Amino acid sequence: YHACMTYIYSKGARERHIDVSHAFLKDNKPVGLLVRLNEDGTPEIDGNHNLNGKKVVHVNGWAPTEDALGFVVNNCTGERFSGYEMVPSSPINPNDDALSKLLDGTVDAMWVYVDQSVYYRNAGCVFSNPNKTSPFPDWDCAKWAGLGKKFAYIQTGLFSHAYNGTTLAMSKKGSGLNRIINPCLERFMRTKEYYKVCTKHGLAQDCYPNSYFPEQYFTSPDAVWDIHTQDLPTRCQDGYCACPS
């Protein structure tokens, strides 16, 4: 293969080893930190913690990569995280394994996309197929249903781990594919066909609007995971802990 499709151009390991084309979808994959909840619903580690002395699991083979945590700032304190130890999950069912490591106390926090828990708890479970004919991976729906009960996010809306949104192609460093792909992609994204493709696949809200997009797509409501932690209207019981008052 000359390239892989639909990868996020994240900072750190990816930029050192690969070339990545322009994005065709917006930067809509914020990352955050999951932690365990105490019996009274409070987080074992709150949003003010800088993770010093804590173990943090990252999802093996997925963005955000382990080094990307060093690029983001704690939304509650305005300071960078430091003094933590990154622990990889198993490459087999990596998201499930990472969550298991959090729940069994092997680690103190999980570094992961903020929409991951909702997707694995909701839509993903609807499409899961016991006969394994579904295109979606297998995961433990019951485990992810613990969002807001057994675990919750203490950091949300962290975007500075990546340069842009979902890209068209990821290729070998120095391949030169970007010189071919990017000019074509730029021209296509100005056309009506781009708008039609976006609407056909239900992605119009995530695409970059051009002159063919209705006005409604030039502004988009924030999902809860897009909102910075200090601005969250939610509680830990909703799965998203606001900054400590």
PDB file of C-alpha atoms in Angstrom:
ATOM      1  CA  TYR A   1       0.000   0.000   0.000  1.00  0.00           C
ATOM      2  CA  HIS A   2       1.098   3.557  -0.695  1.00  0.00           C
ATOM      3  CA  ALA A   3      -1.000   5.167   2.044  1.00  0.00           C
ATOM      4  CA  CYS A   4      -3.617   4.661   4.763  1.00  0.00           C
ATOM      5  CA  MET A   5      -6.832   6.677   5.039  1.00  0.00           C
ATOM      6  CA  THR A   6      -8.721   8.586   7.757  1.00  0.00           C
ATOM      7  CA  TYR A   7      -6.012   9.081  10.370  1.00  0.00           C
ATOM      8  CA  ILE A   8      -5.755  12.053  12.710  1.00  0.00           C
ATOM      9  CA  TYR A   9      -2.531  14.033  12.279  1.00  0.00           C
ATOM     10  CA  SER A  10      -1.533  13.943  15.925  1.00  0.00           C
ATOM     11  CA  LYS A  11       1.590  15.504  17.361  1.00  0.00           C
ATOM     12  CA  GLY A  12       4.469  13.380  18.535  1.00  0.00           C
ATOM     13  CA  ALA A  13       5.251   9.922  17.141  1.00  0.00           C
ATOM     14  CA  ARG A  14       3.193  10.237  13.973  1.00  0.00           C
ATOM     15  CA  GLU A  15       4.798  13.436  12.727  1.00  0.00           C
ATOM     16  CA  ARG A  16       8.258  11.962  13.264  1.00  0.00           C
ATOM     17  CA  HIS A  17       7.647   8.873  11.144  1.00  0.00           C
ATOM     18  CA  ILE A  18       4.993   9.669   8.532  1.00  0.00           C
ATOM     19  CA  ASP A  19       3.688  12.266   6.096  1.00  0.00           C
ATOM     20  CA  VAL A  20       0.040  13.241   6.453  1.00  0.00           C
ATOM     21  CA  SER A  21      -2.159  14.978   3.896  1.00  0.00           C
ATOM     22  CA  HIS A  22      -4.524  17.867   4.536  1.00  0.00           C
ATOM     23  CA  ALA A  23      -7.673  17.077   6.507  1.00  0.00           C
ATOM     24  CA  PHE A  24     -11.085  16.702   4.874  1.00  0.00           C
ATOM     25  CA  LEU A  25     -12.969  16.738   8.204  1.00  0.00           C
ATOM     26  CA  LYS A  26     -12.728  19.268  11.017  1.00  0.00           C
ATOM     27  CA  ASP A  27     -10.687  18.750  14.154  1.00  0.00           C
ATOM     28  CA  ASN A  28     -13.549  17.067  15.992  1.00  0.00           C
ATOM     29  CA  LYS A  29     -11.719  14.472  18.092  1.00  0.00           C
ATOM     30  CA  PRO A  30     -10.856  16.064  21.437  1.00  0.00           C
ATOM     31  CA  VAL A  31      -9.063  13.935  23.991  1.00  0.00           C
ATOM     32  CA  GLY A  32      -9.323  13.700  27.742  1.00  0.00           C
ATOM     33  CA  LEU A  33      -8.622  11.727  30.881  1.00  0.00           C
ATOM     34  CA  LEU A  34     -10.820   9.056  32.438  1.00  0.00           C
ATOM     35  CA  VAL A  35     -10.523   8.202  36.130  1.00  0.00           C
ATOM     36  CA  ARG A  36     -12.330   5.949  38.577  1.00  0.00           C
ATOM     37  CA  LEU A  37     -15.186   7.296  40.678  1.00  0.00           C
ATOM     38  CA  ASN A  38     -15.475   6.788  44.418  1.00  0.00           C
ATOM     39  CA  GLU A  39     -18.628   5.253  45.895  1.00  0.00           C
ATOM     40  CA  ASP A  40     -19.988   8.744  46.571  1.00  0.00           C
ATOM     41  CA  GLY A  41     -19.589   9.673  42.896  1.00  0.00           C
ATOM     42  CA  THR A  42     -16.545  11.904  43.314  1.00  0.00           C
ATOM     43  CA  PRO A  43     -13.437  11.255  41.190  1.00  0.00           C
ATOM     44  CA  GLU A  44     -10.455   9.553  42.807  1.00  0.00           C
ATOM     45  CA  ILE A  45      -8.327  12.165  41.011  1.00  0.00           C
ATOM     46  CA  ASP A  46      -9.939  15.528  40.311  1.00  0.00           C
ATOM     47  CA  GLY A  47      -9.360  17.948  37.463  1.00  0.00           C
ATOM     48  CA  ASN A  48      -6.804  20.017  39.369  1.00  0.00           C
ATOM     49  CA  HIS A  49      -4.350  17.120  39.602  1.00  0.00           C
ATOM     50  CA  ASN A  50      -1.234  17.348  37.425  1.00  0.00           C
ATOM     51  CA  LEU A  51      -0.833  13.519  37.393  1.00  0.00           C
ATOM     52  CA  ASN A  52       2.484  13.647  39.240  1.00  0.00           C
ATOM     53  CA  GLY A  53       3.287  10.132  40.492  1.00  0.00           C
ATOM     54  CA  LYS A  54       0.301   8.611  38.650  1.00  0.00           C
ATOM     55  CA  LYS A  55       0.134   5.854  36.024  1.00  0.00           C
ATOM     56  CA  VAL A  56      -1.759   6.667  32.837  1.00  0.00           C
ATOM     57  CA  VAL A  57      -2.770   4.018  30.295  1.00  0.00           C
ATOM     58  CA  HIS A  58      -2.875   4.880  26.601  1.00  0.00           C
ATOM     59  CA  VAL A  59      -4.748   2.886  23.958  1.00  0.00           C
ATOM     60  CA  ASN A  60      -2.119   0.904  22.072  1.00  0.00           C
ATOM     61  CA  GLY A  61      -2.089   1.678  18.357  1.00  0.00           C
ATOM     62  CA  TRP A  62      -4.635   4.489  18.608  1.00  0.00           C
ATOM     63  CA  ALA A  63      -4.454   8.238  18.804  1.00  0.00           C
ATOM     64  CA  PRO A  64      -3.935  10.025  21.063  1.00  0.00           C
ATOM     65  CA  THR A  65      -0.455   8.559  21.257  1.00  0.00           C
ATOM     66  CA  GLU A  66       1.346   8.306  24.566  1.00  0.00           C
ATOM     67  CA  ASP A  67       3.579  11.323  23.936  1.00  0.00           C
ATOM     68  CA  ALA A  68       0.634  13.578  23.016  1.00  0.00           C
ATOM     69  CA  LEU A  69      -0.239  14.075  26.694  1.00  0.00           C
ATOM     70  CA  GLY A  70       2.838  16.275  26.904  1.00  0.00           C
ATOM     71  CA  PHE A  71       1.338  18.712  24.379  1.00  0.00           C
ATOM     72  CA  VAL A  72      -1.896  19.505  26.213  1.00  0.00           C
ATOM     73  CA  VAL A  73      -2.631  21.788  29.139  1.00  0.00           C
ATOM     74  CA  ASN A  74      -4.803  21.005  32.158  1.00  0.00           C
ATOM     75  CA  ASN A  75      -8.015  22.941  31.502  1.00  0.00           C
ATOM     76  CA  CYS A  76      -8.599  23.447  35.225  1.00  0.00           C
ATOM     77  CA  THR A  77      -5.190  24.833  36.192  1.00  0.00           C
ATOM     78  CA  GLY A  78      -3.708  26.079  32.930  1.00  0.00           C
ATOM     79  CA  GLU A  79      -0.554  24.060  33.603  1.00  0.00           C
ATOM     80  CA  ARG A  80       0.967  21.080  31.833  1.00  0.00           C
ATOM     81  CA  PHE A  81       0.789  17.562  33.204  1.00  0.00           C
ATOM     82  CA  SER A  82       4.066  16.170  34.514  1.00  0.00           C
ATOM     83  CA  GLY A  83       5.664  13.395  36.517  1.00  0.00           C
ATOM     84  CA  TYR A  84       3.336  10.657  35.245  1.00  0.00           C
ATOM     85  CA  GLU A  85       4.140   7.192  33.868  1.00  0.00           C
ATOM     86  CA  MET A  86       2.538   6.062  30.605  1.00  0.00           C
ATOM     87  CA  VAL A  87       1.434   2.421  30.425  1.00  0.00           C
ATOM     88  CA  PRO A  88       0.397   0.803  27.096  1.00  0.00           C
ATOM     89  CA  SER A  89      -2.730  -1.290  26.809  1.00  0.00           C
ATOM     90  CA  SER A  90      -2.667  -4.667  25.138  1.00  0.00           C
ATOM     91  CA  PRO A  91      -2.744  -4.490  21.316  1.00  0.00           C
ATOM     92  CA  ILE A  92      -5.643  -6.956  21.445  1.00  0.00           C
ATOM     93  CA  ASN A  93      -8.959  -5.167  22.106  1.00  0.00           C
ATOM     94  CA  PRO A  94      -6.873  -2.178  23.227  1.00  0.00           C
ATOM     95  CA  ASN A  95      -9.722   0.105  24.336  1.00  0.00           C
ATOM     96  CA  ASP A  96     -11.319  -2.603  26.465  1.00  0.00           C
ATOM     97  CA  ASP A  97      -7.967  -3.558  27.935  1.00  0.00           C
ATOM     98  CA  ALA A  98      -7.138   0.060  28.770  1.00  0.00           C
ATOM     99  CA  LEU A  99     -10.451   0.505  30.560  1.00  0.00           C
ATOM    100  CA  SER A 100      -9.910  -2.778  32.418  1.00  0.00           C
ATOM    101  CA  LYS A 101      -6.522  -1.539  33.616  1.00  0.00           C
ATOM    102  CA  LEU A 102      -8.217   1.593  34.924  1.00  0.00           C
ATOM    103  CA  LEU A 103     -11.055  -0.229  36.656  1.00  0.00           C
ATOM    104  CA  ASP A 104      -8.862  -2.858  38.312  1.00  0.00           C
ATOM    105  CA  GLY A 105      -6.489  -0.235  39.705  1.00  0.00           C
ATOM    106  CA  THR A 106      -3.478  -1.088  37.561  1.00  0.00           C
ATOM    107  CA  VAL A 107      -3.421   2.554  36.462  1.00  0.00           C
ATOM    108  CA  ASP A 108      -4.861   5.786  37.810  1.00  0.00           C
ATOM    109  CA  ALA A 109      -6.120   7.374  34.585  1.00  0.00           C
ATOM    110  CA  MET A 110      -6.815   6.603  30.929  1.00  0.00           C
ATOM    111  CA  TRP A 111      -5.721   8.866  28.052  1.00  0.00           C
ATOM    112  CA  VAL A 112      -8.380   8.535  25.362  1.00  0.00           C
ATOM    113  CA  TYR A 113     -10.751  10.293  22.979  1.00  0.00           C
ATOM    114  CA  VAL A 114     -13.538  11.974  24.930  1.00  0.00           C
ATOM    115  CA  ASP A 115     -16.295  10.588  22.700  1.00  0.00           C
ATOM    116  CA  GLN A 116     -14.925   7.041  22.926  1.00  0.00           C
ATOM    117  CA  SER A 117     -16.885   6.044  26.018  1.00  0.00           C
ATOM    118  CA  VAL A 118     -20.208   7.257  24.641  1.00  0.00           C
ATOM    119  CA  TYR A 119     -19.616   5.561  21.298  1.00  0.00           C
ATOM    120  CA  TYR A 120     -18.655   2.256  22.887  1.00  0.00           C
ATOM    121  CA  ARG A 121     -21.557   2.478  25.327  1.00  0.00           C
ATOM    122  CA  ASN A 122     -24.231   3.510  22.816  1.00  0.00           C
ATOM    123  CA  ALA A 123     -23.928   3.375  19.043  1.00  0.00           C
ATOM    124  CA  GLY A 124     -21.217   0.766  18.987  1.00  0.00           C
ATOM    125  CA  CYS A 125     -23.269  -1.604  21.118  1.00  0.00           C
ATOM    126  CA  VAL A 126     -26.293  -1.198  18.869  1.00  0.00           C
ATOM    127  CA  PHE A 127     -24.232  -2.331  15.898  1.00  0.00           C
ATOM    128  CA  SER A 128     -22.285  -5.075  17.630  1.00  0.00           C
ATOM    129  CA  ASN A 129     -23.000  -8.507  16.223  1.00  0.00           C
ATOM    130  CA  PRO A 130     -22.541 -11.756  18.158  1.00  0.00           C
ATOM    131  CA  ASN A 131     -21.919 -13.535  14.840  1.00  0.00           C
ATOM    132  CA  LYS A 132     -18.946 -11.211  14.239  1.00  0.00           C
ATOM    133  CA  THR A 133     -20.272 -10.151  10.831  1.00  0.00           C
ATOM    134  CA  SER A 134     -20.416  -6.504  11.916  1.00  0.00           C
ATOM    135  CA  PRO A 135     -17.701  -4.192  10.576  1.00  0.00           C
ATOM    136  CA  PHE A 136     -17.338  -2.790  14.087  1.00  0.00           C
ATOM    137  CA  PRO A 137     -14.832  -4.237  16.559  1.00  0.00           C
ATOM    138  CA  ASP A 138     -15.876  -6.297  19.530  1.00  0.00           C
ATOM    139  CA  TRP A 139     -15.969  -4.681  22.960  1.00  0.00           C
ATOM    140  CA  ASP A 140     -17.632  -5.163  26.323  1.00  0.00           C
ATOM    141  CA  CYS A 141     -20.719  -2.952  26.213  1.00  0.00           C
ATOM    142  CA  ALA A 142     -21.540  -3.569  29.873  1.00  0.00           C
ATOM    143  CA  LYS A 143     -18.095  -2.365  30.924  1.00  0.00           C
ATOM    144  CA  TRP A 144     -18.478   0.921  29.014  1.00  0.00           C
ATOM    145  CA  ALA A 145     -21.943   1.391  30.511  1.00  0.00           C
ATOM    146  CA  GLY A 146     -20.107   2.318  33.712  1.00  0.00           C
ATOM    147  CA  LEU A 147     -19.569   5.871  32.419  1.00  0.00           C
ATOM    148  CA  GLY A 148     -20.871   8.179  35.138  1.00  0.00           C
ATOM    149  CA  LYS A 149     -21.162   5.293  37.586  1.00  0.00           C
ATOM    150  CA  LYS A 150     -17.716   3.730  37.873  1.00  0.00           C
ATOM    151  CA  PHE A 151     -15.597   6.158  35.873  1.00  0.00           C
ATOM    152  CA  ALA A 152     -15.785   9.637  34.376  1.00  0.00           C
ATOM    153  CA  TYR A 153     -13.719  12.210  32.517  1.00  0.00           C
ATOM    154  CA  ILE A 154     -11.863  14.830  34.561  1.00  0.00           C
ATOM    155  CA  GLN A 155     -10.477  16.535  31.445  1.00  0.00           C
ATOM    156  CA  THR A 156     -12.423  17.254  28.249  1.00  0.00           C
ATOM    157  CA  GLY A 157     -12.088  19.447  25.175  1.00  0.00           C
ATOM    158  CA  LEU A 158      -8.324  18.981  24.788  1.00  0.00           C
ATOM    159  CA  PHE A 159      -7.477  19.677  21.142  1.00  0.00           C
ATOM    160  CA  SER A 160      -3.801  20.618  21.100  1.00  0.00           C
ATOM    161  CA  HIS A 161      -2.697  16.991  20.710  1.00  0.00           C
ATOM    162  CA  ALA A 162      -3.307  17.217  16.933  1.00  0.00           C
ATOM    163  CA  TYR A 163      -2.593  19.551  14.029  1.00  0.00           C
ATOM    164  CA  ASN A 164      -5.931  19.082  12.272  1.00  0.00           C
ATOM    165  CA  GLY A 165      -8.865  16.735  11.804  1.00  0.00           C
ATOM    166  CA  THR A 166      -9.350  13.510   9.854  1.00  0.00           C
ATOM    167  CA  THR A 167      -6.896  13.333   6.959  1.00  0.00           C
ATOM    168  CA  LEU A 168      -7.248  11.706   3.569  1.00  0.00           C
ATOM    169  CA  ALA A 169      -3.902   9.918   3.514  1.00  0.00           C
ATOM    170  CA  MET A 170      -1.044   8.917   5.781  1.00  0.00           C
ATOM    171  CA  SER A 171       2.084   7.822   3.923  1.00  0.00           C
ATOM    172  CA  LYS A 172       5.721   6.932   4.444  1.00  0.00           C
ATOM    173  CA  LYS A 173       7.961   9.848   5.372  1.00  0.00           C
ATOM    174  CA  GLY A 174       9.369  11.396   2.201  1.00  0.00           C
ATOM    175  CA  SER A 175       6.972   9.551  -0.111  1.00  0.00           C
ATOM    176  CA  GLY A 176       5.956  12.760  -1.881  1.00  0.00           C
ATOM    177  CA  LEU A 177       2.273  11.760  -1.976  1.00  0.00           C
ATOM    178  CA  ASN A 178       1.207  15.027  -0.360  1.00  0.00           C
ATOM    179  CA  ARG A 179       2.426  16.940  -3.410  1.00  0.00           C
ATOM    180  CA  ILE A 180      -0.067  14.949  -5.472  1.00  0.00           C
ATOM    181  CA  ILE A 181      -2.956  14.659  -3.016  1.00  0.00           C
ATOM    182  CA  ASN A 182      -3.126  18.077  -1.375  1.00  0.00           C
ATOM    183  CA  PRO A 183      -3.684  20.257  -4.473  1.00  0.00           C
ATOM    184  CA  CYS A 184      -6.410  17.884  -5.688  1.00  0.00           C
ATOM    185  CA  LEU A 185      -8.034  17.751  -2.263  1.00  0.00           C
ATOM    186  CA  GLU A 186      -8.011  21.541  -1.961  1.00  0.00           C
ATOM    187  CA  ARG A 187      -9.777  21.912  -5.311  1.00  0.00           C
ATOM    188  CA  PHE A 188     -12.326  19.191  -4.516  1.00  0.00           C
ATOM    189  CA  MET A 189     -13.208  20.712  -1.145  1.00  0.00           C
ATOM    190  CA  ARG A 190     -14.343  23.895  -2.909  1.00  0.00           C
ATOM    191  CA  THR A 191     -16.866  22.036  -5.066  1.00  0.00           C
ATOM    192  CA  LYS A 192     -20.515  21.098  -4.794  1.00  0.00           C
ATOM    193  CA  GLU A 193     -19.487  17.451  -5.010  1.00  0.00           C
ATOM    194  CA  TYR A 194     -17.664  17.780  -1.683  1.00  0.00           C
ATOM    195  CA  TYR A 195     -20.862  19.057  -0.093  1.00  0.00           C
ATOM    196  CA  LYS A 196     -22.856  16.193  -1.652  1.00  0.00           C
ATOM    197  CA  VAL A 197     -20.395  13.575  -0.393  1.00  0.00           C
ATOM    198  CA  CYS A 198     -20.489  15.081   3.091  1.00  0.00           C
ATOM    199  CA  THR A 199     -24.297  15.046   3.234  1.00  0.00           C
ATOM    200  CA  LYS A 200     -24.544  11.573   1.698  1.00  0.00           C
ATOM    201  CA  HIS A 201     -22.509  10.119   4.544  1.00  0.00           C
ATOM    202  CA  GLY A 202     -24.049  12.221   7.308  1.00  0.00           C
ATOM    203  CA  LEU A 203     -20.869  14.214   7.862  1.00  0.00           C
ATOM    204  CA  ALA A 204     -21.915  17.684   6.726  1.00  0.00           C
ATOM    205  CA  GLN A 205     -21.543  19.056  10.253  1.00  0.00           C
ATOM    206  CA  ASP A 206     -17.991  17.715  10.411  1.00  0.00           C
ATOM    207  CA  CYS A 207     -16.887  18.860   6.946  1.00  0.00           C
ATOM    208  CA  TYR A 208     -15.303  22.215   6.154  1.00  0.00           C
ATOM    209  CA  PRO A 209     -18.180  24.295   4.733  1.00  0.00           C
ATOM    210  CA  ASN A 210     -17.734  25.914   1.345  1.00  0.00           C
ATOM    211  CA  SER A 211     -20.074  28.166  -0.660  1.00  0.00           C
ATOM    212  CA  TYR A 212     -22.417  25.256  -1.383  1.00  0.00           C
ATOM    213  CA  PHE A 213     -23.125  24.498   2.278  1.00  0.00           C
ATOM    214  CA  PRO A 214     -26.263  26.015   3.884  1.00  0.00           C
ATOM    215  CA  GLU A 215     -25.599  28.642   6.522  1.00  0.00           C
ATOM    216  CA  GLN A 216     -26.435  26.254   9.356  1.00  0.00           C
ATOM    217  CA  TYR A 217     -23.185  24.359   8.765  1.00  0.00           C
ATOM    218  CA  PHE A 218     -20.969  27.386   9.328  1.00  0.00           C
ATOM    219  CA  THR A 219     -21.656  27.188  13.061  1.00  0.00           C
ATOM    220  CA  SER A 220     -21.918  23.955  14.975  1.00  0.00           C
ATOM    221  CA  PRO A 221     -23.171  23.270  18.501  1.00  0.00           C
ATOM    222  CA  ASP A 222     -20.562  21.910  20.864  1.00  0.00           C
ATOM    223  CA  ALA A 223     -20.935  18.343  22.007  1.00  0.00           C
ATOM    224  CA  VAL A 224     -20.189  17.912  25.699  1.00  0.00           C
ATOM    225  CA  TRP A 225     -16.781  16.408  24.896  1.00  0.00           C
ATOM    226  CA  ASP A 226     -15.815  19.520  22.898  1.00  0.00           C
ATOM    227  CA  ILE A 227     -16.309  21.804  25.893  1.00  0.00           C
ATOM    228  CA  HIS A 228     -13.316  22.743  28.028  1.00  0.00           C
ATOM    229  CA  THR A 229     -13.504  21.207  31.480  1.00  0.00           C
ATOM    230  CA  GLN A 230     -13.827  24.554  33.257  1.00  0.00           C
ATOM    231  CA  ASP A 231     -16.948  25.348  31.196  1.00  0.00           C
ATOM    232  CA  LEU A 232     -18.737  22.018  31.568  1.00  0.00           C
ATOM    233  CA  PRO A 233     -22.378  22.205  32.722  1.00  0.00           C
ATOM    234  CA  THR A 234     -22.282  18.503  33.651  1.00  0.00           C
ATOM    235  CA  ARG A 235     -21.489  16.468  36.761  1.00  0.00           C
ATOM    236  CA  CYS A 236     -19.395  13.363  37.273  1.00  0.00           C
ATOM    237  CA  GLN A 237     -22.644  11.368  37.314  1.00  0.00           C
ATOM    238  CA  ASP A 238     -23.131  12.443  33.707  1.00  0.00           C
ATOM    239  CA  GLY A 239     -19.686  11.056  32.883  1.00  0.00           C
ATOM    240  CA  TYR A 240     -17.990  14.449  32.610  1.00  0.00           C
ATOM    241  CA  CYS A 241     -16.669  16.126  35.769  1.00  0.00           C
ATOM    242  CA  ALA A 242     -16.372  19.897  35.790  1.00  0.00           C
ATOM    243  CA  CYS A 243     -13.319  21.513  37.383  1.00  0.00           C
ATOM    244  CA  PRO A 244     -13.378  21.504  41.187  1.00  0.00           C
ATOM    245  CA  SER A 245     -14.810  24.735  42.584  1.00  0.00           C
TER     246      SER A 245
END
